[in-house]
Coordinates of C-alpha atoms in Angstrom, one line a residue:
X1 CA 13.0 15.3 23.1
X2 CA 9.2 15.2 23.8
X3 CA 7.9 12.4 21.6
X4 CA 4.3 13.6 21.7
X5 CA 5.3 17.0 20.5
X6 CA 7.2 15.5 17.7
X7 CA 4.2 13.5 16.6
X8 CA 2.1 16.7 16.8
X9 CA 4.5 18.5 14.5
X10 CA 4.4 15.6 12.1
X11 CA 0.6 15.7 11.9
X12 CA 0.7 19.4 11.4
X13 CA 3.2 19.1 8.6
X14 CA 1.1 16.5 6.9
X15 CA -2.0 18.8 7.2
X16 CA -0.3 22.0 6.0
X17 CA 2.2 20.8 3.4
X18 CA 0.5 17.7 2.0
X19 CA 3.6 15.5 2.3
X20 CA 3.2 11.7 2.1
X21 CA 3.0 10.1 5.5
X22 CA 5.3 7.2 4.9
X23 CA 8.1 9.5 3.7
X24 CA 7.7 11.9 6.6
X25 CA 7.7 9.1 9.2
X26 CA 10.8 7.6 7.7
X27 CA 12.6 11.0 7.5
X28 CA 11.8 11.8 11.1
X29 CA 12.8 8.4 12.5
X30 CA 16.1 8.7 10.5
X31 CA 16.7 12.2 11.9
X32 CA 16.1 11.1 15.5
X33 CA 17.8 7.8 15.1
X34 CA 19.5 8.3 18.4
X35 CA 16.2 7.9 20.3
X36 CA 15.6 4.6 22.1
X37 CA 13.7 1.9 20.2
X38 CA 10.7 2.3 22.5
X39 CA 10.4 6.0 21.8
X40 CA 10.8 5.5 18.0
X41 CA 8.1 2.8 18.2
X42 CA 5.8 5.2 20.0
X43 CA 6.3 7.9 17.4
X44 CA 5.7 5.6 14.5
X45 CA 2.6 4.0 15.9
X46 CA 1.0 7.2 17.2
X47 CA 1.6 9.1 13.9
X48 CA 0.5 6.3 11.6
X49 CA -2.4 5.1 13.8
X50 CA -3.8 8.7 14.1
X51 CA -3.7 9.0 10.3
X52 CA -5.2 5.6 9.7
X53 CA -8.1 6.1 12.2
X54 CA -8.7 9.7 11.4
X55 CA -12.3 9.4 10.3
X56 CA -13.2 7.3 13.3
X57 CA -11.5 9.7 15.7
X58 CA -13.2 12.7 14.1
X59 CA -16.6 11.0 14.5
X60 CA -16.1 10.5 18.3
X61 CA -14.7 14.1 18.7
X62 CA -17.8 15.5 17.0
X63 CA -20.0 13.5 19.3
X64 CA -18.4 14.9 22.5
X65 CA -17.1 18.3 21.4
X66 CA -19.2 21.5 21.2
X67 CA -16.9 22.6 18.4
X68 CA -16.9 20.5 15.2
X69 CA -13.5 19.1 14.3
X70 CA -13.4 20.9 11.0
X71 CA -13.7 24.3 12.8
X72 CA -10.9 23.6 15.3
X73 CA -7.5 25.3 15.0
X74 CA -5.1 23.0 13.1
X75 CA -2.9 22.4 16.1
X76 CA -5.8 21.7 18.4
X77 CA -7.4 19.4 15.8
X78 CA -4.2 17.3 15.4
X79 CA -3.6 17.3 19.2
X80 CA -7.1 16.0 19.9
X81 CA -6.9 13.3 17.2
X82 CA -3.6 11.9 18.4
X83 CA -4.8 12.0 22.0
X84 CA -8.0 10.2 21.3
X85 CA -6.0 7.6 19.3
X86 CA -3.9 7.0 22.4
X87 CA -6.9 6.7 24.6
X88 CA -8.6 4.1 22.4
X89 CA -5.7 2.1 20.9
X90 CA -2.7 2.3 23.2
X91 CA -3.5 0.5 26.4
X92 CA 0.1 0.9 27.7
X93 CA -0.4 4.7 28.0
X94 CA -2.5 5.7 31.1
X95 CA -5.5 7.8 30.2
X96 CA -4.5 10.4 32.8
X97 CA -1.1 10.8 31.1
X98 CA -2.7 11.3 27.7
X99 CA -5.1 14.1 29.0
X100 CA -2.4 15.8 31.1
X101 CA 0.2 15.8 28.2
X102 CA -2.5 17.1 25.8
X103 CA -3.2 20.1 28.1
X104 CA 0.4 20.7 28.7
X105 CA 1.1 20.8 24.9
X106 CA -1.8 23.0 24.2
X107 CA -0.5 25.6 26.7
X108 CA 3.1 25.3 25.5
X109 CA 2.0 26.0 21.9
X110 CA 0.1 29.1 22.8
X111 CA -3.4 27.7 23.4
X112 CA -3.5 27.8 27.2
X113 CA -7.0 29.2 27.2
X114 CA -8.2 26.0 25.6
X115 CA -6.8 23.7 28.3
X116 CA -10.2 23.3 29.8
X117 CA -11.8 22.4 26.5
X118 CA -9.1 19.9 25.6
X119 CA -9.3 18.3 29.1
X120 CA -13.1 18.2 29.2
X121 CA -13.5 16.5 25.8
X122 CA -10.7 13.9 26.4
X123 CA -12.0 13.0 29.8
X124 CA -15.5 12.4 28.4
X125 CA -14.2 10.1 25.8
X126 CA -12.0 8.3 28.3
X127 CA -15.0 7.6 30.6
X128 CA -17.1 6.4 27.7
X129 CA -14.5 4.5 25.6
X130 CA -16.1 1.1 26.3
X131 CA -19.5 2.3 24.9
X132 CA -18.8 5.0 22.3
X133 CA -21.6 5.9 19.9
X134 CA -21.7 4.4 16.4
X135 CA -23.9 4.9 13.4
X136 CA -26.8 2.5 13.2
X137 CA -25.5 -0.6 11.3
X138 CA -28.9 -1.5 9.8
X139 CA -30.1 1.9 8.7
X140 CA -26.7 3.3 7.7
X141 CA -24.5 0.4 6.7
X142 CA -22.1 2.5 4.6
X143 CA -21.7 5.1 7.3
X144 CA -21.2 2.4 9.9
X145 CA -18.4 0.7 8.0
X146 CA -16.9 4.1 7.2
X147 CA -16.6 5.0 10.8
X148 CA -15.7 1.5 12.1
X149 CA -12.8 1.2 9.6
X150 CA -12.1 4.9 9.0
X151 CA -12.7 4.7 5.3
X152 CA -14.4 7.5 3.2
X153 CA -18.0 6.6 2.5
X154 CA -17.6 6.8 -1.3
X155 CA -14.9 4.1 -1.2
X156 CA -17.0 1.9 1.0
X157 CA -19.9 2.3 -1.5
X158 CA -17.6 1.5 -4.4
X159 CA -16.4 -1.8 -2.9
X160 CA -19.9 -2.8 -1.7
X161 CA -21.2 -2.4 -5.3
X162 CA -18.3 -4.5 -6.6
X163 CA -18.0 -7.2 -3.9
X164 CA -21.0 -7.0 -1.6
X165 CA -21.1 -6.2 2.1
X166 CA -19.3 -9.1 3.7
X167 CA -16.3 -9.1 1.3
X168 CA -16.0 -5.3 1.7
X169 CA -15.9 -5.6 5.5
X170 CA -13.2 -8.3 5.3
X171 CA -11.2 -6.1 2.9
X172 CA -11.5 -3.1 5.2
X173 CA -10.3 -5.2 8.1
X174 CA -7.4 -6.4 6.0
X175 CA -6.3 -2.9 5.2
X176 CA -6.2 -2.0 8.9
X177 CA -4.2 -5.0 10.0
X178 CA -0.5 -4.7 10.9
X179 CA 1.5 -5.1 7.7
X180 CA 4.8 -6.8 8.2
X181 CA 7.8 -5.8 6.1
X182 CA 8.4 -8.2 3.2
X183 CA 12.0 -9.1 2.5
X184 CA 12.7 -10.6 -0.9
X185 CA 15.9 -12.6 -1.0
X186 CA 18.0 -12.8 -4.2
X187 CA 16.9 -15.8 -6.2
X188 CA 20.6 -16.4 -6.9
X189 CA 21.0 -17.6 -3.2
X190 CA 20.5 -21.2 -2.3
X191 CA 17.9 -22.4 0.2
X192 CA 20.7 -23.0 2.7
X193 CA 22.0 -19.5 2.3
X194 CA 18.6 -18.0 2.8
X195 CA 18.0 -20.0 5.9
X196 CA 21.4 -19.1 7.3
X197 CA 20.7 -15.4 6.8
X198 CA 17.2 -15.7 8.4
X199 CA 18.9 -17.3 11.4
X200 CA 21.3 -14.4 11.7
X201 CA 18.4 -11.9 11.5
X202 CA 16.5 -13.8 14.2
X203 CA 19.4 -13.2 16.5
X204 CA 18.8 -9.4 16.1
X205 CA 15.3 -9.8 17.4
X206 CA 13.5 -10.0 14.0
X207 CA 10.9 -12.7 13.4
X208 CA 11.1 -14.3 10.0
X209 CA 8.2 -16.2 8.4
X210 CA 8.4 -17.6 4.9
X211 CA 5.6 -16.4 2.5
X212 CA 3.0 -19.0 1.7
X213 CA 3.4 -18.0 -1.9
X214 CA 7.1 -17.7 -2.8
X215 CA 10.0 -19.5 -1.2
X216 CA 12.4 -16.6 -1.6
X217 CA 10.2 -14.1 0.2
X218 CA 9.8 -13.7 4.0
X219 CA 7.5 -11.6 6.2
X220 CA 9.3 -9.9 9.1
X221 CA 8.1 -9.1 12.6
X222 CA 9.7 -7.7 15.7
X223 CA 12.4 -5.1 15.2
X224 CA 12.3 -4.0 11.6
X225 CA 13.6 -0.4 11.7
X226 CA 16.9 0.5 10.1
X227 CA 16.9 -2.5 7.8
X228 CA 19.7 -0.8 5.9
X229 CA 22.0 -1.6 8.8
X230 CA 21.6 -5.4 8.4
X231 CA 24.6 -7.0 6.7
X232 CA 22.5 -9.1 4.4
X233 CA 20.5 -6.0 3.2
X234 CA 23.6 -3.9 2.8
X235 CA 25.4 -6.7 0.8
X236 CA 22.5 -7.0 -1.6
X237 CA 21.3 -10.4 -0.5
X238 CA 17.8 -9.2 0.1
X239 CA 15.5 -6.2 -0.6
X240 CA 12.1 -4.9 0.5
X241 CA 9.5 -6.1 -1.9
X242 CA 5.9 -7.1 -1.4
X243 CA 4.9 -10.6 -2.6
X244 CA 2.3 -9.1 -5.0
X245 CA 5.1 -7.2 -6.8
X246 CA 7.2 -10.3 -7.0
X247 CA 4.2 -12.3 -8.4
X248 CA 3.9 -9.8 -11.2
X249 CA 7.4 -10.8 -12.4
X250 CA 6.6 -14.5 -11.8
X251 CA 3.6 -14.1 -14.1
X252 CA 5.9 -12.9 -16.8
X253 CA 7.8 -16.2 -17.0
X254 CA 11.1 -14.5 -17.6
X255 CA 13.7 -16.9 -19.0
X256 CA 17.5 -16.9 -19.4
X257 CA 18.5 -14.6 -22.3
X258 CA 15.2 -12.6 -22.4
X259 CA 15.1 -8.9 -23.1
X260 CA 12.7 -7.2 -20.6
X261 CA 11.4 -3.7 -20.7
X262 CA 10.1 -2.3 -17.4
X263 CA 8.2 0.9 -18.4
X264 CA 7.5 2.4 -15.0
X265 CA 10.3 0.8 -13.1
X266 CA 11.0 2.9 -9.9
X267 CA 11.9 1.9 -7.2
X268 CA 13.3 -1.1 -9.3
X269 CA 12.1 -4.2 -7.4
X270 CA 10.5 -5.8 -10.5
X271 CA 13.4 -4.9 -12.7
X272 CA 15.9 -6.4 -10.3
X273 CA 13.9 -9.7 -9.9
X274 CA 13.4 -9.9 -13.7
X275 CA 17.2 -9.3 -14.2
X276 CA 18.0 -12.2 -11.9
X277 CA 15.7 -14.5 -13.9
X278 CA 16.9 -13.2 -17.3
X279 CA 20.5 -14.3 -16.5
X280 CA 22.4 -13.7 -19.7
X281 CA 19.6 -11.5 -20.9
X282 CA 19.1 -7.8 -20.0
X283 CA 16.5 -5.4 -18.5
X284 CA 15.8 -1.9 -19.6
X285 CA 14.3 0.0 -16.6
X286 CA 12.7 3.3 -17.4
X287 CA 10.8 6.0 -15.5
X288 CA 9.7 9.5 -16.0
X289 CA 12.2 11.5 -13.9
X290 CA 15.8 11.6 -12.9
X291 CA 14.7 11.3 -9.3
X292 CA 12.9 8.0 -10.0
X293 CA 15.9 6.8 -12.0
X294 CA 18.2 7.6 -9.2
X295 CA 16.1 5.6 -6.7
X296 CA 16.2 2.6 -9.1
X297 CA 19.9 3.0 -9.6
X298 CA 20.5 3.0 -5.8
X299 CA 18.7 -0.3 -5.4
X300 CA 20.3 -1.9 -8.4
X301 CA 23.7 -0.9 -7.1
X302 CA 23.0 -2.4 -3.6
X303 CA 21.7 -5.6 -5.1
X304 CA 24.7 -5.8 -7.4
X305 CA 22.6 -6.4 -10.5
X306 CA 24.8 -6.0 -13.6
X307 CA 22.4 -6.7 -16.5
X308 CA 20.1 -3.7 -16.0
X309 CA 20.2 -0.4 -17.9
X310 CA 18.3 2.6 -16.5
X311 CA 16.9 5.5 -18.5
X312 CA 14.6 8.5 -18.0
X313 CA 11.7 8.2 -20.5
X314 CA 8.1 9.3 -20.5
X315 CA 5.9 6.2 -20.7
X316 CA 3.2 8.0 -22.5
X317 CA 5.5 8.4 -25.5
X318 CA 6.5 5.6 -27.9
X319 CA 10.1 4.8 -28.5
X320 CA 10.2 3.7 -32.1
X321 CA 13.6 1.9 -31.6
X322 CA 12.0 -0.6 -29.2
X323 CA 9.0 -1.7 -31.3
X324 CA 8.7 -5.5 -31.6
X325 CA 12.0 -6.1 -29.7
X326 CA 11.1 -7.1 -26.1
X327 CA 10.4 -10.6 -25.0
X328 CA 8.6 -9.2 -21.9
X329 CA 7.2 -5.8 -21.2
X330 CA 6.2 -5.0 -17.6
X331 CA 3.6 -2.3 -17.2
X332 CA 3.1 -1.6 -13.6
X333 CA 1.3 1.7 -14.3
X334 CA 0.6 4.7 -12.0
X335 CA -2.7 4.1 -10.2
X336 CA -4.9 5.2 -7.4
X337 CA -3.0 3.0 -4.9
X338 CA -6.2 1.8 -3.1
X339 CA -4.6 -1.6 -2.5
X340 CA -1.7 -0.2 -0.4
X341 CA -3.6 2.0 2.0
X342 CA -2.4 -0.2 4.8
X343 CA 1.1 1.1 4.2
X344 CA 0.4 4.5 2.8
X345 CA -2.3 5.6 5.2
X346 CA -3.1 9.0 3.8
X347 CA -4.0 7.8 0.3
X348 CA -7.7 7.4 1.2
X349 CA -7.9 11.1 2.2
X350 CA -6.1 12.3 -1.0
X351 CA -7.8 10.3 -3.7
X352 CA -10.8 12.0 -5.5
X353 CA -13.3 10.8 -8.1
X354 CA -11.9 13.5 -10.5
X355 CA -8.4 12.3 -9.9
X356 CA -9.5 8.7 -10.6
X357 CA -10.7 9.7 -14.1
X358 CA -7.4 11.4 -14.8
X359 CA -5.4 8.3 -13.7
X360 CA -7.5 6.1 -16.1
X361 CA -6.6 8.3 -19.0
X362 CA -2.9 8.2 -18.1
X363 CA -3.0 4.4 -17.8
X364 CA -4.4 4.0 -21.3
X365 CA -1.9 6.4 -22.7
X366 CA 1.0 4.4 -21.2
X367 CA -0.3 1.0 -22.3
X368 CA -1.1 2.2 -25.8
X369 CA 2.3 3.8 -26.2
X370 CA 4.3 0.9 -24.8
X371 CA 2.4 -2.3 -25.9
X372 CA 4.1 -2.3 -29.2
X373 CA 7.5 -3.1 -27.6
X374 CA 6.4 -6.7 -27.2
X375 CA 7.7 -9.0 -30.0
X376 CA 5.3 -11.4 -31.7
X377 CA 4.7 -14.2 -29.2
X378 CA 6.1 -12.1 -26.4
X379 CA 4.6 -11.4 -23.0
X380 CA 2.9 -8.2 -21.7
X381 CA 2.2 -7.9 -17.9
X382 CA -0.2 -5.3 -16.8
X383 CA -0.4 -4.6 -13.0
X384 CA -1.5 -2.0 -10.5
X385 CA -1.6 -1.7 -6.7
X386 CA -5.2 -0.8 -6.6
X387 CA -8.7 -2.3 -6.1
X388 CA -11.0 -0.8 -8.7
X389 CA -12.5 -2.3 -11.9
X390 CA -12.0 0.8 -14.0
X391 CA -8.2 0.6 -13.5
X392 CA -8.1 -3.2 -13.7
X393 CA -10.7 -5.4 -15.4
X394 CA -11.6 -2.6 -17.8
X395 CA -8.0 -2.3 -18.8
X396 CA -7.9 -6.1 -19.5
X397 CA -10.7 -5.6 -22.0
X398 CA -8.9 -2.6 -23.5
X399 CA -5.6 -4.6 -24.0
X400 CA -7.4 -7.7 -25.3
X401 CA -10.1 -6.2 -27.5
X402 CA -8.6 -2.9 -28.7
X403 CA -4.9 -3.6 -28.7
X404 CA -5.4 -7.2 -29.9
X405 CA -3.4 -9.1 -27.3
X406 CA -4.2 -12.7 -26.3
X407 CA -5.1 -13.2 -22.7
X408 CA -2.9 -16.0 -21.2
X409 CA -4.2 -18.1 -18.2
X410 CA -2.3 -17.8 -14.9
X411 CA -2.9 -21.5 -14.3
X412 CA 0.3 -23.4 -14.2
X413 CA 2.2 -20.1 -13.8
X414 CA 1.1 -18.8 -10.5
X415 CA 1.6 -20.6 -7.1
X416 CA -1.4 -22.9 -6.4
X417 CA -1.9 -21.1 -3.0
X418 CA -2.5 -17.8 -4.8
X419 CA -4.9 -19.4 -7.3
X420 CA -6.8 -21.1 -4.5
X421 CA -7.3 -17.7 -2.9
X422 CA -8.7 -16.4 -6.1
X423 CA -11.2 -19.2 -6.3
X424 CA -12.3 -18.7 -2.7
X425 CA -12.9 -15.0 -3.4
X426 CA -14.9 -15.7 -6.6
X427 CA -17.1 -18.2 -4.7
X428 CA -17.8 -15.5 -2.0
X429 CA -18.7 -13.0 -4.7
X430 CA -21.2 -15.4 -6.3
X431 CA -22.7 -16.0 -2.9
X432 CA -23.2 -12.3 -2.6
X433 CA -24.8 -12.1 -6.1
X434 CA -21.8 -10.4 -7.6
X435 CA -20.1 -11.3 -11.0
X436 CA -16.5 -12.2 -10.4
X437 CA -15.8 -11.9 -14.1
X438 CA -16.9 -8.2 -14.2
X439 CA -17.9 -8.6 -17.8
X440 CA -14.8 -10.4 -18.9
X441 CA -14.7 -13.4 -21.2
X442 CA -13.6 -16.7 -19.6
X443 CA -10.2 -16.4 -21.2
X444 CA -9.8 -12.8 -19.9
X445 CA -10.9 -13.8 -16.4
X446 CA -8.4 -16.7 -16.3
X447 CA -5.6 -14.3 -17.3
X448 CA -5.9 -11.9 -14.4
X449 CA -6.2 -11.8 -10.6
X450 CA -7.4 -9.2 -8.1
X451 CA -5.5 -9.8 -4.8
X452 CA -7.4 -8.5 -1.8
X453 CA -6.1 -7.9 1.8
X454 CA -8.0 -10.1 4.2
X455 CA -8.3 -12.8 1.5
X456 CA -4.6 -13.1 0.5
X457 CA -1.3 -12.5 2.3
X458 CA -0.4 -9.6 0.1
X459 CA -1.2 -6.0 -0.8
X460 CA -4.3 -5.1 -2.8
X461 CA -2.8 -5.8 -6.2
X462 CA -4.0 -6.6 -9.8
X463 CA -2.0 -8.7 -12.3
X464 CA -2.9 -9.6 -15.9
X465 CA -0.9 -11.6 -18.5
X466 CA -1.1 -11.3 -22.3
X467 CA 0.7 -12.6 -25.4
X468 CA 1.2 -10.6 -28.5
X469 CA -0.5 -12.5 -31.3

């Protein structure tokens, strides 16, 4: 099996069929599980890195190629991108091997007449890679950051308007950093049991570091493929869940005996954690399709969580039988996903301004249809995995001012380390002349938090807490 050709086919599939990269990478690695760990690591890094750095790679190619990237044949375009990524970011691969393999693949796939073009462009970049051209940082700051961090210019402009230049660059750096897998241990385990399992995992080559925010969540390094084969994972003692997702449940303050409704539950991480905290209570986990319900059911079964019921239900519709019954309603609504681009690398190329307008409408429909499930005095948690005021702070105003919910401060609920990160970010925003409150009242601002990669050890995530009056 030629690993480079496999990566080339993956990139072509993503370009032609529009599949999501994280799903495709997983399916390919599962299919070729017999490959050595080194080969699988090469496939994963080359495919994901090429996607993540695509705008930057295209910029360099356009500088050194007589043919613009957009006019290249799809196969040559993907081949050139993955080859330049190897030249610039994979020091263990000799430049000569990259160039020779690219020419060989071009010929093998029917483009033998372009071997000279492929070789010439790659050799130029190889010779100049220590001094590659960049946009002028002073005259074109947005273009400079766009190329340096491979982020569409309109997203760079969006964040610069909201946060200023320095915070935006830190955020962009954070999105490009290596994101370790987050393992959330069952809260029903004791500290001693967790530490014993971590020791066992360490013996397999995994590196386990406890989260600075939650004692039952660990960040993993080293060998993290095929987690499903780990005994603790298979036995339901841990699951993959980012700390930001777990914090949304922590914000809810779920107590023993509570009835929790998770409106957009898949893949079920929040529902399972809420069920552990609810004890003798129960959780109703809903989502829009049978496929999503099946994913949630699979995770519930593996974690052996007995107090959860799953249903297929459209969150934009109101279930009259649930009105005023829930102690807690979790609304982790569909969003643009701008906060998880470090894990889902093609989001930034798919999201559009028109699509963002549509997602805002959907969010309001779901919130308006489901907020009534909260009993008087009960808790509503609104959350997204994005970094954008229209989907976050504007929704806080909508829930508070139009739906009549009372904002509840996160002080005393959230870990102090998280709140300290929030305060540092707010100070940085004021230094940049930006309003951290984004037009919110003091009560509304205290009830929500925007987590930013680069400033906090978590995905880009937004959480807000409310009480029904």
